[in-house]
PDB file of C-alpha atoms in Angstrom:
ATOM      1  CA  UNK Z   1       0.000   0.000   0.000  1.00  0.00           C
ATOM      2  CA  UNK Z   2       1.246   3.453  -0.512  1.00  0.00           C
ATOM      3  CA  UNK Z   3       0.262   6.407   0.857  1.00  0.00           C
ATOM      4  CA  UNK Z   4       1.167  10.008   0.229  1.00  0.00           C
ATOM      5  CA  UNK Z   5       2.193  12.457   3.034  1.00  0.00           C
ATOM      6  CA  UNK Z   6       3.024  15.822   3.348  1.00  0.00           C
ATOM      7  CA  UNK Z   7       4.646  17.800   6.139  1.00  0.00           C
ATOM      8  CA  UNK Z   8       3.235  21.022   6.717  1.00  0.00           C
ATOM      9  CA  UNK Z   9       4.260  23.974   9.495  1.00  0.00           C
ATOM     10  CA  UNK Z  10       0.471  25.182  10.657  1.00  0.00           C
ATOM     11  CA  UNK Z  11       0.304  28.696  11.835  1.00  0.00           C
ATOM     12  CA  UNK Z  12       3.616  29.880  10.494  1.00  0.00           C
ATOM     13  CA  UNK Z  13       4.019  32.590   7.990  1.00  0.00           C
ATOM     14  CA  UNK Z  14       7.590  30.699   7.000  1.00  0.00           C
ATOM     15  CA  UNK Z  15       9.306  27.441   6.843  1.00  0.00           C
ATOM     16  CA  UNK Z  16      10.980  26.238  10.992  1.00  0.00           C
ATOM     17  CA  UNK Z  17       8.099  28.121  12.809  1.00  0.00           C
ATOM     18  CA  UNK Z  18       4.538  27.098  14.107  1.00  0.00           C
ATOM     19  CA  UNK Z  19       3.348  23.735  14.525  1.00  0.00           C
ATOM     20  CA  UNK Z  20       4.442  20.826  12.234  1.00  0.00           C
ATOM     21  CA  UNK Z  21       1.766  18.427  11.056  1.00  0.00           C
ATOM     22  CA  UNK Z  22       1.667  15.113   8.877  1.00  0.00           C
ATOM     23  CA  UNK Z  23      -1.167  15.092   6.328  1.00  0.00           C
ATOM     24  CA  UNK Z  24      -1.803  11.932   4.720  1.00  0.00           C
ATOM     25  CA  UNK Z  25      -4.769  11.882   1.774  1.00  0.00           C
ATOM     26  CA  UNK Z  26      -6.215   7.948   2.044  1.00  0.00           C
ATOM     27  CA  UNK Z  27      -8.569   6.609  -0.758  1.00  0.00           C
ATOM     28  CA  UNK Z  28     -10.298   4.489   2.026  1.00  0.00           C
ATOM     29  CA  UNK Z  29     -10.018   4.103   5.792  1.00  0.00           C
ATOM     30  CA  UNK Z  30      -7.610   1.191   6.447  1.00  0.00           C
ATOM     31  CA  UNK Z  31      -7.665  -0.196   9.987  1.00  0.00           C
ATOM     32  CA  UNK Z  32      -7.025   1.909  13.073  1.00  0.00           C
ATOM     33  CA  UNK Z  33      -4.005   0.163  14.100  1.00  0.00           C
ATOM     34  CA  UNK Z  34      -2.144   1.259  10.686  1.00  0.00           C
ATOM     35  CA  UNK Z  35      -3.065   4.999  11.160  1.00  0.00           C
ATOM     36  CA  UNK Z  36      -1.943   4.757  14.837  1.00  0.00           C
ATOM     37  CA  UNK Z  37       1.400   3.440  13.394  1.00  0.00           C
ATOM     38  CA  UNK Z  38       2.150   6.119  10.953  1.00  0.00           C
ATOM     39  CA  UNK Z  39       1.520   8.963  13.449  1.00  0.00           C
ATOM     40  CA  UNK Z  40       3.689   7.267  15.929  1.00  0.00           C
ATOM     41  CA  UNK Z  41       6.197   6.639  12.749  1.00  0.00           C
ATOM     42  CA  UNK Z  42       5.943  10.391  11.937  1.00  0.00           C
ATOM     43  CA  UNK Z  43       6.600  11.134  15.761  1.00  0.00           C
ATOM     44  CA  UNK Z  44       4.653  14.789  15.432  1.00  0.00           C
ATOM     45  CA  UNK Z  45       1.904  15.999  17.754  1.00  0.00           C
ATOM     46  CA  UNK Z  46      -0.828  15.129  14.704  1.00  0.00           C
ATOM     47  CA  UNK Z  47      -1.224  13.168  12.154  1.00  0.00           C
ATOM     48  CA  UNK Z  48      -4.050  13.822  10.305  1.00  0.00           C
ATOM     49  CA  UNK Z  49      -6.298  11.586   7.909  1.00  0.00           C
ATOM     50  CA  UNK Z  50      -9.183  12.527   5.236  1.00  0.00           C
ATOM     51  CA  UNK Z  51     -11.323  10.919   2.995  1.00  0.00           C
ATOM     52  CA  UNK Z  52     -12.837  12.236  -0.379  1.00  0.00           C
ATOM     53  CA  UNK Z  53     -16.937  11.739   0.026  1.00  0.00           C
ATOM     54  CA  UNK Z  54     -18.598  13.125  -2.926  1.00  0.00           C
ATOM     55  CA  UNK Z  55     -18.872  16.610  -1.447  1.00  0.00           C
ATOM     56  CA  UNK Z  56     -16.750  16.748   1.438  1.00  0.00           C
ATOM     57  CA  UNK Z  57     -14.355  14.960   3.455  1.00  0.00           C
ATOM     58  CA  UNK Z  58     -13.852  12.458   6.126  1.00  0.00           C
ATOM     59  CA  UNK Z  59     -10.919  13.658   9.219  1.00  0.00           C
ATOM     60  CA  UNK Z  60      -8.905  11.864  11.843  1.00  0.00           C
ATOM     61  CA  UNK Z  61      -6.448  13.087  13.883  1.00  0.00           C
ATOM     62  CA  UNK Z  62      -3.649  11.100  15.519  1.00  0.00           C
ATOM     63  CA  UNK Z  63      -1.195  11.813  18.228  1.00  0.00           C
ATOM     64  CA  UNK Z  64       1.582   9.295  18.863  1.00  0.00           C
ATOM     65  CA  UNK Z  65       0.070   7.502  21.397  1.00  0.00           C
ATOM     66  CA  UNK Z  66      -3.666   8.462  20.478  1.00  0.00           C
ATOM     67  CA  UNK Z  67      -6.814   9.142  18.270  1.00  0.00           C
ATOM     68  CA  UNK Z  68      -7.919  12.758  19.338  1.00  0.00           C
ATOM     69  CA  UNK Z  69     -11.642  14.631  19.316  1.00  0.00           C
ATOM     70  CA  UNK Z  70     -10.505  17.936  17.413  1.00  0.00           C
ATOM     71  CA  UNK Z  71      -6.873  19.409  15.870  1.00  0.00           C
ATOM     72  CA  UNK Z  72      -6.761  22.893  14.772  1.00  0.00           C
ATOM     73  CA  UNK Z  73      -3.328  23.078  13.191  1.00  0.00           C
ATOM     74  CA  UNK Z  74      -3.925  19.864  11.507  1.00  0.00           C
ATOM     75  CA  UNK Z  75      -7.042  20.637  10.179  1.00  0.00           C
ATOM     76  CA  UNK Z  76      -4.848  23.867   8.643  1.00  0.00           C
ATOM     77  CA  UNK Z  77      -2.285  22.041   7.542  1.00  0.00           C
ATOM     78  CA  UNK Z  78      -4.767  19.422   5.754  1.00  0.00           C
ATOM     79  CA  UNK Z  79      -6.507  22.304   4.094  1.00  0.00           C
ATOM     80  CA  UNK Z  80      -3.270  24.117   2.697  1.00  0.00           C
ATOM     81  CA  UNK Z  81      -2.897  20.712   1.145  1.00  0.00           C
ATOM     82  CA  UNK Z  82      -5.934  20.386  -0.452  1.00  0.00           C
ATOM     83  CA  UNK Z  83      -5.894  24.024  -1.330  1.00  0.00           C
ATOM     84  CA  UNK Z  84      -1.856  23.875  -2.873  1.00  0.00           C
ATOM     85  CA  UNK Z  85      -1.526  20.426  -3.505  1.00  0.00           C
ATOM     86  CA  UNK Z  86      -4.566  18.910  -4.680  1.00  0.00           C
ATOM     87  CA  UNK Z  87      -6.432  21.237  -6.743  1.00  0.00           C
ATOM     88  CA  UNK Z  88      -9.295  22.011  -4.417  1.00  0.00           C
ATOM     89  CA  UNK Z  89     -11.193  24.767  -5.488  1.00  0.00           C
ATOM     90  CA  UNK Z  90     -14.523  24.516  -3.169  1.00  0.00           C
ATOM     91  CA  UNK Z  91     -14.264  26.989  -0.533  1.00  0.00           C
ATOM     92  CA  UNK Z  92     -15.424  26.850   2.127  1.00  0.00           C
ATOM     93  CA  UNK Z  93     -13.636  23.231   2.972  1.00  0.00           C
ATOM     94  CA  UNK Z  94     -16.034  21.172   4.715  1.00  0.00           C
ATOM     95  CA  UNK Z  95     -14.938  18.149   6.854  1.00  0.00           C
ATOM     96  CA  UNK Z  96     -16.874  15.904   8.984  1.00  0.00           C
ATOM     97  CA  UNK Z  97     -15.340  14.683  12.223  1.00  0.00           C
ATOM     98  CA  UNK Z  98     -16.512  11.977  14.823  1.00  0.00           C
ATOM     99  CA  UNK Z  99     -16.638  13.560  17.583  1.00  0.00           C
ATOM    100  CA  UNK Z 100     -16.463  17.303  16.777  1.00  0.00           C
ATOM    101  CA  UNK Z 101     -19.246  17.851  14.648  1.00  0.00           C
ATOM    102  CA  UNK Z 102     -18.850  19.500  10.455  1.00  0.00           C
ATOM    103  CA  UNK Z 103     -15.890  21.826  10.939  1.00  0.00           C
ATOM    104  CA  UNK Z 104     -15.311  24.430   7.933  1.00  0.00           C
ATOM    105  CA  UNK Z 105     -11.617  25.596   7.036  1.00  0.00           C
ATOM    106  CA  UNK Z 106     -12.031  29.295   4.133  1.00  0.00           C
ATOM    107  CA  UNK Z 107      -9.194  30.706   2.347  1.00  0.00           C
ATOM    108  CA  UNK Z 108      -9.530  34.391   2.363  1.00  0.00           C
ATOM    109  CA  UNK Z 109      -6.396  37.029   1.393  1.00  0.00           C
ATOM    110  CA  UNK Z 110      -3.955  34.632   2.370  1.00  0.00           C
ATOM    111  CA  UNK Z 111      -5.174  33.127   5.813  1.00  0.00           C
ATOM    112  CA  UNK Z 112      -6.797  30.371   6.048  1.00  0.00           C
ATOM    113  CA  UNK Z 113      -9.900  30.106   8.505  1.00  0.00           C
ATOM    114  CA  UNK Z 114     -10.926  27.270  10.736  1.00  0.00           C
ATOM    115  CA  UNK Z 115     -14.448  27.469  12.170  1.00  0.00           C
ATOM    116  CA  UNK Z 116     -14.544  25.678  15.315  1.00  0.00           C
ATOM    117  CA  UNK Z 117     -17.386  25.060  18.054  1.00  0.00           C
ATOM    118  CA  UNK Z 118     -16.475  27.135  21.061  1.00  0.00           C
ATOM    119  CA  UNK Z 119     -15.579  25.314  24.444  1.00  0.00           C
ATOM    120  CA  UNK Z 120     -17.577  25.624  28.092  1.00  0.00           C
ATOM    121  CA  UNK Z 121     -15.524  26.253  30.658  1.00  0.00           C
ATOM    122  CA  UNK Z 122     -16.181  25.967  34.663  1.00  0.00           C
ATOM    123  CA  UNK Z 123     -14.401  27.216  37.232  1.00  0.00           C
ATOM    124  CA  UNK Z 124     -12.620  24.113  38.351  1.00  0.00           C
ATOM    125  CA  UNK Z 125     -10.314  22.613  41.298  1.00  0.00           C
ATOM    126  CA  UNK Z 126      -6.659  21.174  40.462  1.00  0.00           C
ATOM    127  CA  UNK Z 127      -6.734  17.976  40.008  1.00  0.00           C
ATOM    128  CA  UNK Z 128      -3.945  16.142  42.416  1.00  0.00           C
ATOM    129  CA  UNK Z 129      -0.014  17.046  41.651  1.00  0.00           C
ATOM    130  CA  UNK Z 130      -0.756  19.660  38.944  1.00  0.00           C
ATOM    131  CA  UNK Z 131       0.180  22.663  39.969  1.00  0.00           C
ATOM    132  CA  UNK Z 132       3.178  21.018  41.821  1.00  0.00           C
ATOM    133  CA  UNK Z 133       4.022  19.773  38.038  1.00  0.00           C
ATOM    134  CA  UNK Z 134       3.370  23.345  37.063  1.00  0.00           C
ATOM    135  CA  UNK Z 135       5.708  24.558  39.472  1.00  0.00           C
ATOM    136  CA  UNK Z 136       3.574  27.982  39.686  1.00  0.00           C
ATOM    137  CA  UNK Z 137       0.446  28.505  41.051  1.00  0.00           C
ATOM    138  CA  UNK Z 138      -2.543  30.225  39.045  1.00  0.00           C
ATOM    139  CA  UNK Z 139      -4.864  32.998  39.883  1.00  0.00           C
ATOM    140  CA  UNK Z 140      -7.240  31.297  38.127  1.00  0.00           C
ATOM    141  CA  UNK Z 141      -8.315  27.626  36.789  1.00  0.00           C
ATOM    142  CA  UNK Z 142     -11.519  26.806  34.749  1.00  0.00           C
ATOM    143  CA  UNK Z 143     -11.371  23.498  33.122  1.00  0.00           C
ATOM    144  CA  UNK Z 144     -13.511  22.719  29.362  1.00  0.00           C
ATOM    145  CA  UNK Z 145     -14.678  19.709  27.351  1.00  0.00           C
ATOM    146  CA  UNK Z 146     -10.604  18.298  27.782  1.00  0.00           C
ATOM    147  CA  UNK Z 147      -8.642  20.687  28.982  1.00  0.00           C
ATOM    148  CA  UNK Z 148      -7.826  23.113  31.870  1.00  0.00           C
ATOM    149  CA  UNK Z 149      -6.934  26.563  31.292  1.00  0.00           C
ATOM    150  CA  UNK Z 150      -4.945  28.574  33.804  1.00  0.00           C
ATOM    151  CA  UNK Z 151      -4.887  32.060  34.395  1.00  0.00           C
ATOM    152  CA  UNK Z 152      -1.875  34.069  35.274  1.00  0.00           C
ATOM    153  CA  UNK Z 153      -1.105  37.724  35.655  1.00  0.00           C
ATOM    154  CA  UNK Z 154       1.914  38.426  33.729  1.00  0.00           C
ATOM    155  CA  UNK Z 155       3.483  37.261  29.993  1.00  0.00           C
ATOM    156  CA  UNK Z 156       6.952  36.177  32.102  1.00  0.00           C
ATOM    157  CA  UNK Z 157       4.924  33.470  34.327  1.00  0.00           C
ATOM    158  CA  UNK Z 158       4.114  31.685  30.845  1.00  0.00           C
ATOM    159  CA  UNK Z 159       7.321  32.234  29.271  1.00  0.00           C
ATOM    160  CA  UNK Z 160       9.600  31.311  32.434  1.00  0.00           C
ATOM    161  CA  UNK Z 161       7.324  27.901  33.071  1.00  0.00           C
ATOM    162  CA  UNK Z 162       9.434  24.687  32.989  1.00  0.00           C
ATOM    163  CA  UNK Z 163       7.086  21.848  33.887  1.00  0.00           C
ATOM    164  CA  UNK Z 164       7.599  18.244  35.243  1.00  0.00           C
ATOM    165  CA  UNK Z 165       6.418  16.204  32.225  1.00  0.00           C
ATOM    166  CA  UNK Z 166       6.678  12.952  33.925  1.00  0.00           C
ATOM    167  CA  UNK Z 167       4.077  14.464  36.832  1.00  0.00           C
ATOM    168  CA  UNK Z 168       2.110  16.309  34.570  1.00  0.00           C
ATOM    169  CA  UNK Z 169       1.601  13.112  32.551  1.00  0.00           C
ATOM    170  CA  UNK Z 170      -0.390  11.915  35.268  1.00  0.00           C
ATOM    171  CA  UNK Z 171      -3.345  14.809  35.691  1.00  0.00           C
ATOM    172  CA  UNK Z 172      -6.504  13.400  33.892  1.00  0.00           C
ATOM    173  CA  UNK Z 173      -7.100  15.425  30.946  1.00  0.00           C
ATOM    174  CA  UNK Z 174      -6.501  15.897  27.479  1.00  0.00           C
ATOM    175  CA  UNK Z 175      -4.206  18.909  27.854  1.00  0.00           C
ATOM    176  CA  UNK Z 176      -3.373  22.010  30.218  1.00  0.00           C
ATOM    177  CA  UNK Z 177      -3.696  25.192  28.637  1.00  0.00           C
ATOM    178  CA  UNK Z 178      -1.175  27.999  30.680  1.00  0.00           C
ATOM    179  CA  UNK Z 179      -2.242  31.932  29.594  1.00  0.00           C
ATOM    180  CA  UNK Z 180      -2.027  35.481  30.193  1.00  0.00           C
ATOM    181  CA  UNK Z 181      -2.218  38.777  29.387  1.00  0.00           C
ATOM    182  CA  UNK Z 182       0.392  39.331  25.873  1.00  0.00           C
ATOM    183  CA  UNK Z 183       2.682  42.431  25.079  1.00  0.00           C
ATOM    184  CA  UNK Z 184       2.623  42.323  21.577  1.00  0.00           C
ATOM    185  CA  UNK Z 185      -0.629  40.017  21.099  1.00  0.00           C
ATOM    186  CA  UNK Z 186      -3.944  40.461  23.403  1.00  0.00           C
ATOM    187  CA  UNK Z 187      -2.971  37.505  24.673  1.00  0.00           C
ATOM    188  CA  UNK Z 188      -0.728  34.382  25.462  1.00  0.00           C
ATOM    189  CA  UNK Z 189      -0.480  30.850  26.001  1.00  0.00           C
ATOM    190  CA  UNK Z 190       1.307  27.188  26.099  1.00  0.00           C
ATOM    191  CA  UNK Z 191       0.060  24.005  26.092  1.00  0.00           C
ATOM    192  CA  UNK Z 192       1.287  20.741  27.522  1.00  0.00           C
ATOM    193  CA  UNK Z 193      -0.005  17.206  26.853  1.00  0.00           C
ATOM    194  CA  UNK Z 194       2.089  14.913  27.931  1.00  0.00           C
ATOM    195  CA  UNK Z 195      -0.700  12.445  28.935  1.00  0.00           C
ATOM    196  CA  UNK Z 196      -1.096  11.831  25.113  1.00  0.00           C
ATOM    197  CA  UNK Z 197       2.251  11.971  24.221  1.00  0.00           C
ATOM    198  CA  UNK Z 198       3.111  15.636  23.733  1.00  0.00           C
ATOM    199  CA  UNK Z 199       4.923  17.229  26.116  1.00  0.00           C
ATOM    200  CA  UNK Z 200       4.513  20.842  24.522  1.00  0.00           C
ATOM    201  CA  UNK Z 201       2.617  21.952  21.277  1.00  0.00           C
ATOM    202  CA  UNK Z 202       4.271  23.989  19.862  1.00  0.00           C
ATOM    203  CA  UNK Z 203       0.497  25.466  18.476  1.00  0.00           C
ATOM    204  CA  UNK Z 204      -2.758  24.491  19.507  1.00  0.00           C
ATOM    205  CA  UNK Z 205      -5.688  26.037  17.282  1.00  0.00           C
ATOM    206  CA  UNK Z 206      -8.209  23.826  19.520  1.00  0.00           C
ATOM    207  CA  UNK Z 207      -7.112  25.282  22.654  1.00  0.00           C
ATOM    208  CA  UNK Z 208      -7.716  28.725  21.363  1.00  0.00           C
ATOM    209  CA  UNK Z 209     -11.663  27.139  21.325  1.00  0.00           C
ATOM    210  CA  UNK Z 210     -11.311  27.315  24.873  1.00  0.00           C
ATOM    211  CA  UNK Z 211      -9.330  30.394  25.206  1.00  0.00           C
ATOM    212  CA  UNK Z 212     -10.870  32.845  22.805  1.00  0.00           C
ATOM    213  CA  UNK Z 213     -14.457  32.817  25.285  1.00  0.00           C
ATOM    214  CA  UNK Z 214     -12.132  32.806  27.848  1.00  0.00           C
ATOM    215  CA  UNK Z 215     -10.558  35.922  26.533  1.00  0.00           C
ATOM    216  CA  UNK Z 216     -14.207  37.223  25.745  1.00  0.00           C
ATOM    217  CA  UNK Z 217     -15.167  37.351  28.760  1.00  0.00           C
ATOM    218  CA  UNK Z 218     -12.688  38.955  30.709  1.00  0.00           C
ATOM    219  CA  UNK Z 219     -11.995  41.178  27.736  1.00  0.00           C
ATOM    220  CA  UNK Z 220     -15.254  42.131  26.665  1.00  0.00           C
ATOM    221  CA  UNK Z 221     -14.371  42.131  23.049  1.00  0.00           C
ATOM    222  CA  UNK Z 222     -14.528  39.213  20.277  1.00  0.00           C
ATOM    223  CA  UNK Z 223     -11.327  39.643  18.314  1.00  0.00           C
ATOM    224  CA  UNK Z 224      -7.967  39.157  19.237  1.00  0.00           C
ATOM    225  CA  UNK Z 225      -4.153  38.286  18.243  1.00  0.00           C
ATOM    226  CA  UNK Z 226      -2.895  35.543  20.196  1.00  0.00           C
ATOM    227  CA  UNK Z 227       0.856  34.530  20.479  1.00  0.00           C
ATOM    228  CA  UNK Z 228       1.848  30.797  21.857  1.00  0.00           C
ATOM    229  CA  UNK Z 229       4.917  31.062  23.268  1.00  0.00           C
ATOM    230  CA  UNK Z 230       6.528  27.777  22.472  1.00  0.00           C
ATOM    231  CA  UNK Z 231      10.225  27.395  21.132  1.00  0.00           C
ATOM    232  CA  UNK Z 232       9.310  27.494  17.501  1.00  0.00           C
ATOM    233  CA  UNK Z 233       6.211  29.856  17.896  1.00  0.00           C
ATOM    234  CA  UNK Z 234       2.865  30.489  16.431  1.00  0.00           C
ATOM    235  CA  UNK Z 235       0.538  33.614  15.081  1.00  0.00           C
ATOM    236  CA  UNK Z 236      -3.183  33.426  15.530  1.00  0.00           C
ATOM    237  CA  UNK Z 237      -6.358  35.293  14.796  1.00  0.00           C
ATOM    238  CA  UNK Z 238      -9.178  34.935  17.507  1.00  0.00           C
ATOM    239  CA  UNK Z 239     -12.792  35.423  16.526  1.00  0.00           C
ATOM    240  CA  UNK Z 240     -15.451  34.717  19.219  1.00  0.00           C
ATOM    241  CA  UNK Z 241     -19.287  34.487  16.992  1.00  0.00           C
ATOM    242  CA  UNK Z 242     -21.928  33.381  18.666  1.00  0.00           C
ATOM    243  CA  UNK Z 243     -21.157  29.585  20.059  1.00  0.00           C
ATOM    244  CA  UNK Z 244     -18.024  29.196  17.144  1.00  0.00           C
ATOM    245  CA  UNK Z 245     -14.562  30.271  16.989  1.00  0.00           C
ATOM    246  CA  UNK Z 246     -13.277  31.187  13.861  1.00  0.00           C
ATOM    247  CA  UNK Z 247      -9.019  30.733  14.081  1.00  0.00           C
ATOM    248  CA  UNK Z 248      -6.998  32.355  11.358  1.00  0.00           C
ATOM    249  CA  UNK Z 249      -3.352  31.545  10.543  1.00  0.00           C
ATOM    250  CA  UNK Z 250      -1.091  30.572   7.219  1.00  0.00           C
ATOM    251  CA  UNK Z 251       1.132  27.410   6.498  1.00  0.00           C
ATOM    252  CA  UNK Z 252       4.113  26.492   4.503  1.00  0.00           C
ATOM    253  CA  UNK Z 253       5.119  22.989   2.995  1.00  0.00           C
ATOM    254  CA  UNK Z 254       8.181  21.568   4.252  1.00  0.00           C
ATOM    255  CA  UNK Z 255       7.789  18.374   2.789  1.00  0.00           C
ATOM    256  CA  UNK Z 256       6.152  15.847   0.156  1.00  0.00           C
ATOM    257  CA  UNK Z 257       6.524  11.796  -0.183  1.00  0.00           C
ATOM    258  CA  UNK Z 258       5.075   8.522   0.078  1.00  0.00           C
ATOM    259  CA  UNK Z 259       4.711   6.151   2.751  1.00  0.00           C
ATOM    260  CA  UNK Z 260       5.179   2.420   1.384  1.00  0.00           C
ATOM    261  CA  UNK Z 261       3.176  -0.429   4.060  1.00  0.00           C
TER     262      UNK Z 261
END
């Protein structure tokens, strides 16, 4: 069987920046076990799959270790390729998703646009040995559909954060989402997973579901730059409408082959 693949930086205006995603177009679904093996061959945070229906497509997104509910920057990356690569000229994209719902990806003057369902979030308690893994203590913690989001005061307390992966692997949830007030941007974050094999994102467009009403709120306004501050760095565009988030960013094509199974 072979399979084509493309490596694509999500969120990144240039090659070496934003979040690196594998996006592999499949004629058919083979069996779970085979796409689990690729994305822990490609050994990125995603992996994502599609299938052509007759008038839209099919996604799965993979982790090393895991099948995930919803990927923003590989849902970006797999639109740039069927944008660039593949010829695609309906727009909006549409893909259907098992457990997120239809999402929509639109090119528009160079960015392309996911439109995401926003994220609930409760004020929550820590669960056991995470902020000890944090090493910092929040002002704030609200916790969504998988993730908890943490509120701190100042830019440096997410910049200067070095976690304990190995504890932090332990706290029950998808993901912990660290943010603050930005600088340059309206606001900024990091995320860490290593409970499904990520230790940090380097961008997370479905953690901005959760953090643009977050933002919202304490804002009081519906647009917004956001900045994630990992090592290689990401852009973003924040739209809050109604119960969606629309996330804007660009992506560049590192690289193009073919798997052979």
């Amino acid at each position: 069987m072979k399979i084509r693949i493309f490596q694509v930086d999500a969120f990144a205006s240039e090659l070496f920046e934003g979040n690196p995603a594998a996006v592999c177009p499949l004629e058919e679904w083979p069996a779970d076990d085979v796409l689990q093996n690729i994305a822990m061959e490609n050994n990125l945070s995603e992996t994502a799959f599609f299938v052509r229906n007759l008038h839209d497509y099919e996604l799965r997104w993979f982790t090393p270790k895991v099948e995930v509910a919803l990927c923003g920057h590989a849902t970006l990356a797999t639109a740039h390729v069927l944008f660039h690569h593949m010829g695609s000229t309906k727009n909006p994209l549409i893909f259907k998703t098992r457990k997120s719902g239809e999402l929509q990806v639109k090119k528009d003057k160079g960015l392309l646009t996911l439109d995401f369902p926003a994220d609930k979030l409760e004020p929550a308690l820590p669960p056991k040995g995470m902020i000890e893994a944090l090493g910092k203590k929040p002002e704030e913690i609200w916790k969504g559909k998988t993730d908890y989001l943490l509120y701190y005061p100042a830019q440096e307390d997410i910049e200067e954060m070095a976690p304990d992966f190995y504890r932090l692997a332990n706290v029950e949830a998808r993901g912990i989402i660290v943010t603050a007030p930005g600088y340059e941007s309206d606001f900024v974050s990091r995320f860490f997973a290593p409970a499904v094999g990520i230790n940090e994102d380097p961008v997370t467009g479905s953690a901005h579901t959760s953090l643009t009403p977050f933002w919202a709120h304490r804002m009081n306004q519906l647009e917004f730059s956001a900045l994630q501050l990992s090592e290689r760095g990401g852009k973003l565009r924040c739209h809050l409408s109604g119960d969606r988030v629309l996330i804007s960013g660009q992506a560049s094509t590192y690289m193009e082959g073919t798997i052979s199974i």
